[in-house]
PDB file of C-alpha atoms in Angstrom:
ATOM      1  CA  MET A   1    -127.818 152.851 -44.920  1.00 56.00           C
ATOM      2  CA  LYS A   2    -131.634 154.082 -44.455  1.00 60.00           C
ATOM      3  CA  MET A   3    -132.401 151.510 -41.986  1.00 65.00           C
ATOM      4  CA  ASN A   4    -129.318 151.687 -40.263  1.00 73.00           C
ATOM      5  CA  ILE A   5    -130.494 155.719 -39.760  1.00 68.00           C
ATOM      6  CA  ILE A   6    -134.114 154.437 -38.610  1.00 67.00           C
ATOM      7  CA  LYS A   7    -133.425 152.309 -36.385  1.00 71.00           C
ATOM      8  CA  SER A   8    -130.812 154.062 -35.059  1.00 73.00           C
ATOM      9  CA  PHE A   9    -133.563 157.164 -34.401  1.00 68.00           C
ATOM     10  CA  LYS A  10    -135.733 154.973 -32.857  1.00 71.00           C
ATOM     11  CA  ASN A  11    -134.243 153.114 -30.443  1.00 71.00           C
ATOM     12  CA  LYS A  12    -133.106 156.811 -29.352  1.00 71.00           C
ATOM     13  CA  PHE A  13    -137.064 157.754 -29.131  1.00 76.00           C
ATOM     14  CA  LEU A  14    -137.320 154.262 -26.466  1.00 82.00           C
ATOM     15  CA  ILE A  15    -134.719 155.555 -24.852  1.00 80.00           C
ATOM     16  CA  PHE A  16    -136.367 159.150 -24.662  1.00 79.00           C
ATOM     17  CA  SER A  17    -139.985 157.801 -23.513  1.00 82.00           C
ATOM     18  CA  GLU A  18    -138.637 155.086 -21.305  1.00 85.00           C
ATOM     19  CA  LEU A  19    -136.790 158.543 -19.745  1.00 83.00           C
ATOM     20  CA  ILE A  20    -140.733 160.455 -19.900  1.00 81.00           C
ATOM     21  CA  ASN A  21    -141.459 156.724 -17.826  1.00 85.00           C
ATOM     22  CA  PHE A  22    -139.636 156.861 -15.266  1.00 87.00           C
ATOM     23  CA  LEU A  23    -140.262 160.807 -14.504  1.00 84.00           C
ATOM     24  CA  TRP A  24    -143.957 160.304 -14.851  1.00 85.00           C
ATOM     25  CA  LYS A  25    -143.722 156.939 -11.926  1.00 88.00           C
ATOM     26  CA  ALA A  26    -141.646 158.730  -9.713  1.00 91.00           C
ATOM     27  CA  LYS A  27    -144.165 161.204  -9.300  1.00 87.00           C
ATOM     28  CA  LEU A  28    -141.475 164.275 -11.273  1.00 85.00           C
ATOM     29  CA  TRP A  29    -143.619 164.950 -13.906  1.00 82.00           C
ATOM     30  CA  TRP A  30    -142.911 169.294 -12.882  1.00 87.00           C
ATOM     31  CA  MET A  31    -138.921 167.202 -14.815  1.00 87.00           C
ATOM     32  CA  ILE A  32    -140.857 166.862 -17.784  1.00 83.00           C
ATOM     33  CA  PRO A  33    -141.570 170.339 -19.030  1.00 89.00           C
ATOM     34  CA  MET A  34    -137.944 170.654 -18.514  1.00 89.00           C
ATOM     35  CA  ILE A  35    -136.194 167.996 -20.684  1.00 86.00           C
ATOM     36  CA  PHE A  36    -138.481 168.602 -23.584  1.00 87.00           C
ATOM     37  CA  ILE A  37    -137.453 172.880 -23.086  1.00 92.00           C
ATOM     38  CA  MET A  38    -133.221 170.959 -22.810  1.00 88.00           C
ATOM     39  CA  VAL A  39    -134.124 168.601 -25.741  1.00 84.00           C
ATOM     40  CA  LEU A  40    -135.733 171.899 -28.225  1.00 87.00           C
ATOM     41  CA  PHE A  41    -132.840 173.944 -27.332  1.00 86.00           C
ATOM     42  CA  SER A  42    -129.923 171.341 -28.208  1.00 83.00           C
ATOM     43  CA  LEU A  43    -132.516 170.703 -31.420  1.00 81.00           C
ATOM     44  CA  MET A  44    -132.078 174.566 -31.924  1.00 79.00           C
ATOM     45  CA  ILE A  45    -128.258 174.522 -31.523  1.00 79.00           C
ATOM     46  CA  ILE A  46    -127.153 171.305 -33.966  1.00 77.00           C
ATOM     47  CA  LEU A  47    -130.000 172.538 -36.501  1.00 73.00           C
ATOM     48  CA  GLY A  48    -128.092 176.224 -36.420  1.00 71.00           C
ATOM     49  CA  THR A  49    -124.519 174.872 -36.603  1.00 72.00           C
ATOM     50  CA  SER A  50    -124.714 172.716 -39.235  1.00 70.00           C
ATOM     51  CA  THR A  51    -127.187 173.139 -41.182  1.00 68.00           C
ATOM     52  CA  GLY A  52    -128.101 176.628 -43.692  1.00 72.00           C
ATOM     53  CA  LEU A  53    -131.160 176.907 -41.268  1.00 68.00           C
ATOM     54  CA  GLY A  54    -128.323 178.980 -38.620  1.00 68.00           C
ATOM     55  CA  PRO A  55    -129.340 182.553 -39.884  1.00 73.00           C
ATOM     56  CA  PHE A  56    -133.058 182.374 -39.433  1.00 72.00           C
ATOM     57  CA  ILE A  57    -132.778 180.685 -36.165  1.00 67.00           C
ATOM     58  CA  TYR A  58    -130.052 183.827 -34.426  1.00 68.00           C
ATOM     59  CA  THR A  59    -133.430 185.968 -35.241  1.00 71.00           C
ATOM     60  CA  LEU A  60    -135.211 183.958 -33.201  1.00 70.00           C
ATOM     61  CA  PHE A  61    -133.177 185.477 -30.043  1.00 67.00           C
TER      62      PHE A  61
END
């Protein structure tokens, strides 16, 4: 079970790294910060709604 979670995370990270490599090779490096910001906001939304960290994250806004 734990190994499946690790493999799943590794596969998702590989997809993200392929996206970054594609953007870099296609000279779309200006989109890389936007992708990072979108990932950061999505993580904040996920953590804010599913864990006890919600009240702490909501105070940032």
